[in-house]
mmCIF file of C-alpha atoms and ligand atoms in Angstrom:
data_model
loop_
_atom_site.group_PDB
_atom_site.id
_atom_site.type_symbol
_atom_site.label_atom_id
_atom_site.label_comp_id
_atom_site.label_asym_id
_atom_site.label_seq_id
_atom_site.Cartn_x
_atom_site.Cartn_y
_atom_site.Cartn_z
ATOM 1 C CA MET A 1 74.846 111.368 121.074
ATOM 2 C CA ARG A 2 76.129 108.198 119.385
ATOM 3 C CA VAL A 3 77.686 108.533 115.936
ATOM 4 C CA LEU A 4 78.632 105.490 113.843
ATOM 5 C CA PHE A 5 81.206 105.922 111.097
ATOM 6 C CA PHE A 6 81.052 103.505 108.170
ATOM 7 C CA SER A 7 83.988 102.849 105.803
ATOM 8 C CA SER A 8 86.313 104.411 108.342
ATOM 9 C CA GLN A 9 90.067 104.262 107.912
ATOM 10 C CA THR A 10 92.766 104.976 110.488
ATOM 11 C CA TYR A 11 93.205 108.489 109.064
ATOM 12 C CA ASP A 12 89.484 109.168 109.724
ATOM 13 C CA GLN A 13 89.812 108.002 113.322
ATOM 14 C CA ASP A 14 92.864 110.226 113.805
ATOM 15 C CA SER A 15 91.375 113.352 112.273
ATOM 16 C CA PHE A 16 87.972 113.014 113.986
ATOM 17 C CA SER A 17 89.328 112.031 117.380
ATOM 18 C CA ASN A 18 91.777 114.953 117.342
ATOM 19 C CA THR A 19 89.104 117.551 116.639
ATOM 20 C CA PRO A 20 88.061 119.478 119.777
ATOM 21 C CA ALA A 21 84.428 119.676 118.622
ATOM 22 C CA SER A 22 84.151 115.890 119.095
ATOM 23 C CA HIS A 23 83.599 116.503 122.834
ATOM 24 C CA GLY A 24 80.112 115.488 123.807
ATOM 25 C CA LEU A 25 79.702 113.104 120.871
ATOM 26 C CA GLU A 26 80.308 109.383 121.239
ATOM 27 C CA LEU A 27 82.188 108.380 118.091
ATOM 28 C CA HIS A 28 82.227 104.729 116.987
ATOM 29 C CA PHE A 29 84.270 103.641 113.970
ATOM 30 C CA GLN A 30 83.409 100.761 111.636
ATOM 31 C CA ALA A 31 85.672 99.673 108.790
ATOM 32 C CA ALA A 32 82.711 98.023 107.046
ATOM 33 C CA ARG A 33 81.100 99.713 104.067
ATOM 34 C CA LEU A 34 77.470 100.658 104.634
ATOM 35 C CA SER A 35 75.123 98.277 102.846
ATOM 36 C CA GLU A 36 71.826 96.522 103.559
ATOM 37 C CA GLY A 37 73.843 93.830 105.324
ATOM 38 C CA THR A 38 75.825 96.181 107.576
ATOM 39 C CA ALA A 39 73.083 98.772 108.247
ATOM 40 C CA PRO A 40 71.927 96.937 111.439
ATOM 41 C CA LEU A 41 75.320 97.807 113.011
ATOM 42 C CA ALA A 42 73.977 101.359 113.282
ATOM 43 C CA SER A 43 71.076 100.357 115.491
ATOM 44 C CA GLY A 44 70.907 102.766 118.436
ATOM 45 C CA HIS A 45 73.074 105.388 116.708
ATOM 46 C CA GLU A 46 71.221 108.626 116.079
ATOM 47 C CA VAL A 47 73.844 109.715 113.561
ATOM 48 C CA VAL A 48 75.505 107.737 110.767
ATOM 49 C CA CYS A 49 78.619 109.245 109.222
ATOM 50 C CA ALA A 50 79.091 107.925 105.684
ATOM 51 C CA PHE A 51 81.619 108.268 102.873
ATOM 52 C CA ILE A 52 81.383 108.242 99.102
ATOM 53 C CA ASN A 53 81.177 104.510 98.426
ATOM 54 C CA ASP A 54 78.687 103.744 101.180
ATOM 55 C CA ASP A 55 75.307 102.564 99.948
ATOM 56 C CA LEU A 56 72.662 105.145 100.825
ATOM 57 C CA SER A 57 69.892 103.765 98.637
ATOM 58 C CA ALA A 58 66.271 103.570 99.829
ATOM 59 C CA PRO A 59 66.442 100.024 101.314
ATOM 60 C CA VAL A 60 69.554 100.916 103.336
ATOM 61 C CA LEU A 61 68.086 104.218 104.550
ATOM 62 C CA LYS A 62 64.937 102.332 105.577
ATOM 63 C CA ARG A 63 67.001 99.997 107.760
ATOM 64 C CA LEU A 64 68.914 102.889 109.293
ATOM 65 C CA ALA A 65 65.704 104.779 110.118
ATOM 66 C CA ALA A 66 64.221 101.614 111.659
ATOM 67 C CA GLY A 67 67.295 101.356 113.908
ATOM 68 C CA GLY A 68 66.817 104.885 115.253
ATOM 69 C CA THR A 69 69.115 106.877 112.961
ATOM 70 C CA ARG A 70 67.892 110.439 112.343
ATOM 71 C CA LEU A 71 70.863 112.107 110.646
ATOM 72 C CA ILE A 72 73.155 111.063 107.796
ATOM 73 C CA ALA A 73 76.326 113.122 108.106
ATOM 74 C CA LEU A 74 78.271 112.780 104.863
ATOM 75 C CA ARG A 75 81.980 113.387 105.253
ATOM 76 C CA SER A 76 82.169 114.278 101.569
ATOM 77 C CA ALA A 77 81.125 117.065 99.248
ATOM 78 C CA GLY A 78 79.438 114.792 96.683
ATOM 79 C CA TYR A 79 76.015 113.369 97.544
ATOM 80 C CA ASN A 80 75.095 111.594 94.286
ATOM 81 C CA HIS A 81 75.013 108.275 96.197
ATOM 82 C CA VAL A 82 72.144 109.315 98.514
ATOM 83 C CA ASP A 83 68.483 108.659 97.679
ATOM 84 C CA LEU A 84 67.319 112.068 98.901
ATOM 85 C CA THR A 85 63.657 111.373 98.162
ATOM 86 C CA ALA A 86 63.723 108.266 100.370
ATOM 87 C CA ALA A 87 65.639 110.146 103.074
ATOM 88 C CA LYS A 88 62.982 112.850 103.144
ATOM 89 C CA GLN A 89 60.146 110.319 103.294
ATOM 90 C CA LEU A 90 61.866 108.545 106.198
ATOM 91 C CA GLY A 91 62.479 111.806 108.085
ATOM 92 C CA LEU A 92 66.258 111.456 107.793
ATOM 93 C CA ALA A 93 68.199 114.697 107.564
ATOM 94 C CA VAL A 94 71.309 114.683 105.337
ATOM 95 C CA VAL A 95 74.256 117.049 105.790
ATOM 96 C CA ARG A 96 77.534 117.243 103.875
ATOM 97 C CA VAL A 97 80.858 119.081 103.742
ATOM 98 C CA PRO A 98 80.434 121.402 100.758
ATOM 99 C CA ALA A 99 84.046 122.571 100.701
ATOM 100 C CA TYR A 100 87.017 121.271 102.634
ATOM 101 C CA SER A 101 90.018 121.874 100.438
ATOM 102 C CA PRO A 102 89.424 122.477 96.756
ATOM 103 C CA HIS A 103 93.221 122.801 96.548
ATOM 104 C CA ALA A 104 93.719 119.163 97.594
ATOM 105 C CA VAL A 105 91.716 117.847 94.633
ATOM 106 C CA ALA A 106 92.917 120.449 92.135
ATOM 107 C CA GLU A 107 96.561 119.795 93.044
ATOM 108 C CA HIS A 108 96.063 116.039 92.624
ATOM 109 C CA ALA A 109 94.672 116.629 89.130
ATOM 110 C CA VAL A 110 97.835 118.620 88.365
ATOM 111 C CA ALA A 111 99.966 115.837 89.867
ATOM 112 C CA LEU A 112 98.362 113.385 87.431
ATOM 113 C CA ILE A 113 99.015 115.749 84.505
ATOM 114 C CA LEU A 114 102.679 116.182 85.391
ATOM 115 C CA ALA A 115 103.266 112.494 86.109
ATOM 116 C CA LEU A 116 101.634 111.421 82.827
ATOM 117 C CA ASN A 117 103.339 114.071 80.745
ATOM 118 C CA ARG A 118 106.854 113.493 82.138
ATOM 119 C CA ARG A 119 106.270 109.733 82.577
ATOM 120 C CA LEU A 120 107.281 109.865 86.228
ATOM 121 C CA HIS A 121 105.690 106.459 86.919
ATOM 122 C CA ARG A 122 107.949 104.890 84.287
ATOM 123 C CA ALA A 123 111.053 106.857 85.264
ATOM 124 C CA TYR A 124 110.594 105.900 88.941
ATOM 125 C CA ASN A 125 110.496 102.187 88.124
ATOM 126 C CA ARG A 126 113.368 102.401 85.646
ATOM 127 C CA THR A 127 115.923 104.125 87.855
ATOM 128 C CA ARG A 128 115.150 101.791 90.758
ATOM 129 C CA GLU A 129 116.119 98.907 88.479
ATOM 130 C CA GLY A 130 119.313 100.568 87.296
ATOM 131 C CA ASN A 131 117.831 101.520 83.915
ATOM 132 C CA PHE A 132 118.867 105.094 83.182
ATOM 133 C CA SER A 133 117.667 105.175 79.568
ATOM 134 C CA LEU A 134 115.479 108.140 78.581
ATOM 135 C CA HIS A 135 113.884 106.295 75.679
ATOM 136 C CA GLY A 136 110.117 106.840 75.613
ATOM 137 C CA LEU A 137 110.136 109.500 78.343
ATOM 138 C CA THR A 138 109.807 112.598 76.146
ATOM 139 C CA GLY A 139 107.189 114.995 77.478
ATOM 140 C CA PHE A 140 105.797 118.333 76.312
ATOM 141 C CA ASP A 141 105.902 121.860 77.707
ATOM 142 C CA LEU A 142 102.698 122.723 79.530
ATOM 143 C CA HIS A 143 103.399 126.373 78.767
ATOM 144 C CA GLY A 144 101.224 127.512 75.876
ATOM 145 C CA LYS A 145 99.017 124.386 75.831
ATOM 146 C CA THR A 146 95.219 124.634 75.907
ATOM 147 C CA VAL A 147 93.483 123.189 78.957
ATOM 148 C CA GLY A 148 89.733 122.527 79.105
ATOM 149 C CA VAL A 149 88.104 122.743 82.529
ATOM 150 C CA VAL A 150 84.736 120.972 82.722
ATOM 151 C CA GLY A 151 82.914 122.313 85.791
ATOM 152 C CA THR A 152 84.251 125.602 87.119
ATOM 153 C CA GLY A 153 83.088 125.516 90.744
ATOM 154 C CA GLN A 154 85.491 125.530 93.659
ATOM 155 C CA ILE A 155 87.786 122.711 92.510
ATOM 156 C CA GLY A 156 87.686 123.610 88.812
ATOM 157 C CA THR A 157 88.584 127.205 89.677
ATOM 158 C CA ALA A 158 91.501 126.176 91.924
ATOM 159 C CA PHE A 159 92.693 123.919 89.099
ATOM 160 C CA ALA A 160 92.341 126.693 86.496
ATOM 161 C CA ARG A 161 94.414 129.076 88.654
ATOM 162 C CA ILE A 162 97.273 126.561 88.791
ATOM 163 C CA MET A 163 97.174 125.865 85.061
ATOM 164 C CA ALA A 164 97.107 129.599 84.301
ATOM 165 C CA GLY A 165 100.307 129.784 86.369
ATOM 166 C CA PHE A 166 101.933 127.265 84.002
ATOM 167 C CA GLY A 167 101.126 129.629 81.131
ATOM 168 C CA CYS A 168 98.290 127.512 79.710
ATOM 169 C CA GLN A 169 95.357 128.866 77.714
ATOM 170 C CA LEU A 170 92.084 128.104 79.494
ATOM 171 C CA LEU A 171 88.806 126.881 78.013
ATOM 172 C CA ALA A 172 85.820 126.197 80.234
ATOM 173 C CA TYR A 173 82.461 124.482 80.114
ATOM 174 C CA ASP A 174 79.845 125.025 82.825
ATOM 175 C CA PRO A 175 76.163 125.979 82.624
ATOM 176 C CA HIS A 176 76.975 128.696 85.199
ATOM 177 C CA PRO A 177 80.059 130.632 84.043
ATOM 178 C CA ASN A 178 82.295 131.852 86.851
ATOM 179 C CA PRO A 179 83.636 135.443 86.708
ATOM 180 C CA GLU A 180 86.882 134.287 88.332
ATOM 181 C CA LEU A 181 87.597 132.039 85.338
ATOM 182 C CA LEU A 182 86.873 134.896 82.947
ATOM 183 C CA ALA A 183 89.304 137.045 84.951
ATOM 184 C CA LEU A 184 91.943 134.341 84.386
ATOM 185 C CA GLY A 185 91.372 134.737 80.650
ATOM 186 C CA ALA A 186 89.278 131.583 80.176
ATOM 187 C CA ARG A 187 86.831 131.293 77.292
ATOM 188 C CA TYR A 188 83.553 129.480 77.943
ATOM 189 C CA LEU A 189 82.523 127.136 75.129
ATOM 190 C CA GLU A 190 80.034 124.355 74.612
ATOM 191 C CA LEU A 191 81.480 120.946 75.490
ATOM 192 C CA PRO A 192 82.076 119.667 71.908
ATOM 193 C CA ALA A 193 84.049 122.825 71.030
ATOM 194 C CA LEU A 194 86.100 122.517 74.223
ATOM 195 C CA LEU A 195 86.856 118.863 73.478
ATOM 196 C CA ARG A 196 87.985 119.745 69.942
ATOM 197 C CA GLN A 197 90.319 122.546 71.027
ATOM 198 C CA ALA A 198 91.906 121.416 74.312
ATOM 199 C CA GLN A 199 95.030 119.293 74.590
ATOM 200 C CA ILE A 200 94.294 118.553 78.262
ATOM 201 C CA ILE A 201 90.768 118.103 79.647
ATOM 202 C CA SER A 202 90.041 117.888 83.371
ATOM 203 C CA LEU A 203 86.618 116.964 84.788
ATOM 204 C CA HIS A 204 85.401 118.860 87.873
ATOM 205 C CA CYS A 205 81.611 118.747 87.595
ATOM 206 C CA PRO A 206 79.309 116.791 89.906
ATOM 207 C CA LEU A 207 77.738 113.485 88.872
ATOM 208 C CA THR A 208 74.102 114.110 87.959
ATOM 209 C CA GLU A 209 71.693 112.613 85.444
ATOM 210 C CA GLN A 210 72.937 115.282 82.965
ATOM 211 C CA THR A 211 76.629 114.523 83.478
ATOM 212 C CA ARG A 212 76.500 110.695 83.646
ATOM 213 C CA HIS A 213 78.721 109.403 80.802
ATOM 214 C CA LEU A 214 79.435 112.955 79.672
ATOM 215 C CA ILE A 215 82.577 111.421 78.181
ATOM 216 C CA ASN A 216 81.650 108.522 75.905
ATOM 217 C CA SER A 217 82.726 107.135 72.533
ATOM 218 C CA GLN A 218 81.165 110.107 70.674
ATOM 219 C CA SER A 219 82.831 112.731 72.849
ATOM 220 C CA LEU A 220 86.166 110.865 72.789
ATOM 221 C CA ALA A 221 86.010 110.973 68.977
ATOM 222 C CA GLN A 222 85.883 114.794 69.199
ATOM 223 C CA LEU A 223 89.231 115.007 71.023
ATOM 224 C CA GLN A 224 92.442 116.081 69.361
ATOM 225 C CA PRO A 225 94.413 112.886 68.661
ATOM 226 C CA GLY A 226 96.706 112.228 71.613
ATOM 227 C CA ALA A 227 94.816 114.472 74.070
ATOM 228 C CA MET A 228 95.071 114.003 77.828
ATOM 229 C CA LEU A 229 91.979 113.308 79.957
ATOM 230 C CA ILE A 230 91.963 113.696 83.753
ATOM 231 C CA ASN A 231 89.052 112.697 85.985
ATOM 232 C CA THR A 232 89.059 113.565 89.683
ATOM 233 C CA GLY A 233 85.283 114.184 89.689
ATOM 234 C CA ARG A 234 83.246 110.984 89.763
ATOM 235 C CA GLY A 235 83.831 107.724 87.887
ATOM 236 C CA ALA A 236 80.486 107.650 86.118
ATOM 237 C CA LEU A 237 81.223 110.944 84.346
ATOM 238 C CA ILE A 238 82.970 108.620 81.885
ATOM 239 C CA ASP A 239 81.666 105.571 80.040
ATOM 240 C CA THR A 240 84.796 103.657 81.042
ATOM 241 C CA PRO A 241 84.852 100.851 78.417
ATOM 242 C CA ALA A 242 84.907 103.553 75.709
ATOM 243 C CA LEU A 243 88.303 104.675 77.049
ATOM 244 C CA ILE A 244 89.902 101.382 76.112
ATOM 245 C CA GLU A 245 89.184 101.776 72.373
ATOM 246 C CA ALA A 246 90.308 105.426 72.463
ATOM 247 C CA LEU A 247 93.589 104.411 74.141
ATOM 248 C CA LYS A 248 94.145 101.506 71.753
ATOM 249 C CA ASP A 249 93.862 103.652 68.632
ATOM 250 C CA GLY A 250 95.835 106.558 70.113
ATOM 251 C CA GLN A 251 92.921 109.003 70.080
ATOM 252 C CA LEU A 252 93.485 109.351 73.813
ATOM 253 C CA GLY A 253 97.169 109.950 74.485
ATOM 254 C CA TYR A 254 97.128 110.071 78.283
ATOM 255 C CA LEU A 255 94.578 109.139 80.932
ATOM 256 C CA GLY A 256 94.646 110.014 84.637
ATOM 257 C CA LEU A 257 91.830 108.663 86.796
ATOM 258 C CA ASP A 258 91.334 109.202 90.507
ATOM 259 C CA VAL A 259 87.776 107.917 90.324
ATOM 260 C CA TYR A 260 86.309 104.890 88.580
ATOM 261 C CA GLU A 261 82.726 104.002 87.806
ATOM 262 C CA GLU A 262 82.982 100.623 89.549
ATOM 263 C CA GLU A 263 85.282 101.743 92.352
ATOM 264 C CA ALA A 264 82.893 100.962 95.227
ATOM 265 C CA GLN A 265 83.917 97.300 95.456
ATOM 266 C CA LEU A 266 87.632 98.005 95.057
ATOM 267 C CA PHE A 267 88.960 101.312 96.294
ATOM 268 C CA PHE A 268 90.200 102.048 99.829
ATOM 269 C CA GLU A 269 91.176 98.399 100.416
ATOM 270 C CA ASP A 270 94.410 96.440 99.949
ATOM 271 C CA ARG A 271 93.411 93.802 97.408
ATOM 272 C CA SER A 272 96.944 93.132 96.173
ATOM 273 C CA ASP A 273 96.845 89.425 97.002
ATOM 274 C CA LEU A 274 93.559 88.816 95.177
ATOM 275 C CA PRO A 275 92.919 88.328 91.456
ATOM 276 C CA LEU A 276 91.467 91.523 89.989
ATOM 277 C CA GLN A 277 87.963 90.581 88.864
ATOM 278 C CA ASP A 278 87.216 93.831 87.052
ATOM 279 C CA ASP A 279 88.309 93.254 83.432
ATOM 280 C CA VAL A 280 87.825 96.872 82.355
ATOM 281 C CA LEU A 281 90.072 98.202 85.120
ATOM 282 C CA ALA A 282 92.542 95.373 84.533
ATOM 283 C CA ARG A 283 92.814 96.367 80.844
ATOM 284 C CA LEU A 284 93.188 100.065 81.692
ATOM 285 C CA LEU A 285 96.053 99.242 84.035
ATOM 286 C CA THR A 286 98.000 97.607 81.187
ATOM 287 C CA PHE A 287 98.436 100.887 79.259
ATOM 288 C CA PRO A 288 101.736 102.690 79.868
ATOM 289 C CA ASN A 289 100.022 106.058 79.405
ATOM 290 C CA VAL A 290 97.378 105.513 82.114
ATOM 291 C CA ILE A 291 97.668 106.319 85.813
ATOM 292 C CA VAL A 292 94.911 105.275 88.202
ATOM 293 C CA THR A 293 94.848 106.463 91.812
ATOM 294 C CA ALA A 294 92.275 105.077 94.232
ATOM 295 C CA HIS A 295 90.191 108.189 95.021
ATOM 296 C CA GLN A 296 92.968 109.877 96.952
ATOM 297 C CA ALA A 297 92.662 113.414 95.590
ATOM 298 C CA PHE A 298 91.022 114.627 98.823
ATOM 299 C CA LEU A 299 93.688 113.027 101.018
ATOM 300 C CA THR A 300 95.726 115.867 102.495
ATOM 301 C CA HIS A 301 96.193 116.732 106.168
ATOM 302 C CA GLU A 302 94.427 120.034 105.608
ATOM 303 C CA ALA A 303 91.425 118.447 103.892
ATOM 304 C CA LEU A 304 91.044 115.723 106.535
ATOM 305 C CA ALA A 305 91.131 118.295 109.347
ATOM 306 C CA ALA A 306 88.542 120.454 107.574
ATOM 307 C CA ILE A 307 86.289 117.441 106.859
ATOM 308 C CA ALA A 308 86.375 116.432 110.539
ATOM 309 C CA ALA A 309 85.743 119.956 111.853
ATOM 310 C CA THR A 310 82.827 120.656 109.475
ATOM 311 C CA THR A 311 81.218 117.217 109.936
ATOM 312 C CA LEU A 312 81.283 117.482 113.733
ATOM 313 C CA ASP A 313 80.004 121.044 113.530
ATOM 314 C CA ASN A 314 77.221 119.852 111.192
ATOM 315 C CA ILE A 315 76.208 117.206 113.748
ATOM 316 C CA THR A 316 76.231 119.499 116.796
ATOM 317 C CA ARG A 317 74.368 122.249 114.904
ATOM 318 C CA TRP A 318 71.728 119.746 113.764
ATOM 319 C CA ALA A 319 71.375 118.409 117.321
ATOM 320 C CA ALA A 320 70.895 121.984 118.577
ATOM 321 C CA GLY A 321 68.073 122.504 116.056
ATOM 322 C CA ASN A 322 70.129 124.930 113.982
ATOM 323 C CA PRO A 323 71.262 122.767 111.038
ATOM 324 C CA GLN A 324 73.761 123.808 108.391
ATOM 325 C CA ASN A 325 74.958 122.251 105.135
ATOM 326 C CA LEU A 326 71.686 120.358 104.681
ATOM 327 C CA VAL A 327 71.280 118.468 101.411
ATOM 328 C CA GLU A 328 67.754 118.519 100.108
ATOM 329 C CA GLY A 329 66.341 116.690 97.114
HETATM 330 P P1 NAD B 1 81.124 122.878 93.052
HETATM 331 O O1 NAD B 1 79.681 122.669 93.363
HETATM 332 O O2 NAD B 1 81.851 124.025 93.661
HETATM 333 O O3 NAD B 1 81.312 123.014 91.453
HETATM 334 C C1 NAD B 1 80.692 122.171 90.538
HETATM 335 C C2 NAD B 1 80.541 122.951 89.240
HETATM 336 O O4 NAD B 1 80.053 122.055 88.245
HETATM 337 C C3 NAD B 1 79.541 124.103 89.335
HETATM 338 O O5 NAD B 1 80.128 125.305 88.861
HETATM 339 C C4 NAD B 1 78.395 123.650 88.454
HETATM 340 O O6 NAD B 1 77.731 124.735 87.793
HETATM 341 C C5 NAD B 1 79.133 122.764 87.464
HETATM 342 N N1 NAD B 1 78.238 121.888 86.714
HETATM 343 C C6 NAD B 1 77.030 121.394 87.088
HETATM 344 N N2 NAD B 1 76.506 120.673 86.080
HETATM 345 C C7 NAD B 1 77.413 120.717 85.066
HETATM 346 C C8 NAD B 1 77.429 120.175 83.763
HETATM 347 N N3 NAD B 1 76.390 119.470 83.288
HETATM 348 N N4 NAD B 1 78.505 120.400 82.994
HETATM 349 C C9 NAD B 1 79.548 121.144 83.451
HETATM 350 N N5 NAD B 1 79.564 121.689 84.678
HETATM 351 C C10 NAD B 1 78.520 121.474 85.480
HETATM 352 O O7 NAD B 1 81.834 121.495 93.383
HETATM 353 P P2 NAD B 1 83.376 121.230 93.683
HETATM 354 O O8 NAD B 1 83.635 121.398 95.140
HETATM 355 O O9 NAD B 1 84.193 122.000 92.710
HETATM 356 O O10 NAD B 1 83.478 119.668 93.368
HETATM 357 C C11 NAD B 1 83.262 119.152 92.069
HETATM 358 C C12 NAD B 1 83.165 117.636 92.134
HETATM 359 O O11 NAD B 1 84.435 117.094 92.472
HETATM 360 C C13 NAD B 1 82.227 117.101 93.246
HETATM 361 O O12 NAD B 1 80.869 117.082 92.823
HETATM 362 C C14 NAD B 1 82.764 115.713 93.483
HETATM 363 O O13 NAD B 1 82.067 114.797 92.657
HETATM 364 C C15 NAD B 1 84.218 115.802 93.026
HETATM 365 N N6 NAD B 1 85.150 115.617 94.152
HETATM 366 C C16 NAD B 1 86.108 114.638 94.064
HETATM 367 C C17 NAD B 1 87.009 114.435 95.112
HETATM 368 C C18 NAD B 1 88.105 113.396 95.048
HETATM 369 O O14 NAD B 1 88.724 113.066 96.086
HETATM 370 N N7 NAD B 1 88.425 112.838 93.883
HETATM 371 C C19 NAD B 1 86.911 115.227 96.267
HETATM 372 C C20 NAD B 1 85.944 116.211 96.327
HETATM 373 C C21 NAD B 1 85.065 116.414 95.264
#
C-alpha cells in the first residue's frame, strides 16, 4: 500500500523508516505542504499522511479522493484542520494519534515558563557577548505562585503535575473536571475567575468553535497585571493582535507561544533570509518578555517514535478492516 507523507521533515523520515511496522507499506515523503496545488502529488496513493499545517479543507479532500486516496492518517493529535463533514461525504476515513507523549508538550510549556521567568534568552545572548551584568534579569520564585491550567486532558494534567512539584497552587478550567487534578489539590473555576487569580496561565484545550479566541482583549483585561501567558495548544485560541496592546501597557508581563494563529505559512521552514511579512508576529518578536518557538513542543525522540508507531499501526489496522483512532465529525 502506497502512503504519501506531506510536510515531511528529515526527522519524520527517520522515525517512520526506523519503525518495524513500516514493513509492507510503501512510504513516500514529500516536503511540500498539502494544498489544492500539491494534492495531485498524492494521485495513486491510497493513504495520505498529513501534519497540522496541511490543508485538509473540502476542495483539497475532493482532489485527494479523486486521485484514489481512501485514508487520511494524521500524524498529530489535533484534527481541527480537517473538514470532517467533507471527508465523510467523500468516503475518506480519518485517523489520528490521540496521545503520543503528553510529557513532551507539558515539559515544553514549563521550559517556556522557566526561560521567560529567569530571562534565559537574554542571559544566553549577554554572556556570549561578554556582558555579565545581571541588570533586568530578576525573576520570581515559582514556589507558592498560582497557575491556571485551561484544559485538563492529558497534556494539561501532565503540566499540572509538574507545576504541583514546584509548589504552585493549581486552578483549572475545563467543562469536564478531571479527578486527577482534584487529587493534586486543583480548584476548578470558571475562566474569568481563573484569569483573575492566576499569575501564570497555560492553554491546553483543543481548538474548537467554543475555544477560538478564548483569549482576547476582554479576557486579557481580566488578568492580574504582569501575568504570564503560555500557549502550546493552538494559535487561534488567542486573538493574537490583542496581545500586542496587553504587552505594551504591561497588563501581560510574559508571553510564551509555541503556536501562532498564522503559523501555517511560516513554521517548520528556514525563512531567515527572507523579510518577515507578518507584521503581528514581527511586532511580537520585538518584546523582550516574549518567546516564540515554532510549534516544537511535540519534538522529542519519544514523541516522534510514538507518533510513527501509532500512525503505522493505524494504517495497517484500517487496511485490515479493523480501524482504530478514527476521527468522526
Ligand atoms: P485531551 O483531549 O486529552 O484534553 C483536552 C481537554 O480540553 C479535555 O479535558 C477537554 O474537556 C478540554 N476542553 C474542551 N473544550 C474546552 C473548553 N472550551 N475550555 C477548556 N477546556 C476544554 O487533549 P491533549 O492531548 O491534552 O491535547 C490538548 C491540545 O494540545 C490538542 O488539542 C492540541 O491542539 C494541542 N497540542 C499541541 C502540541 C504542540 O506541539 N504544541 C502537540 C500536541 C497537542
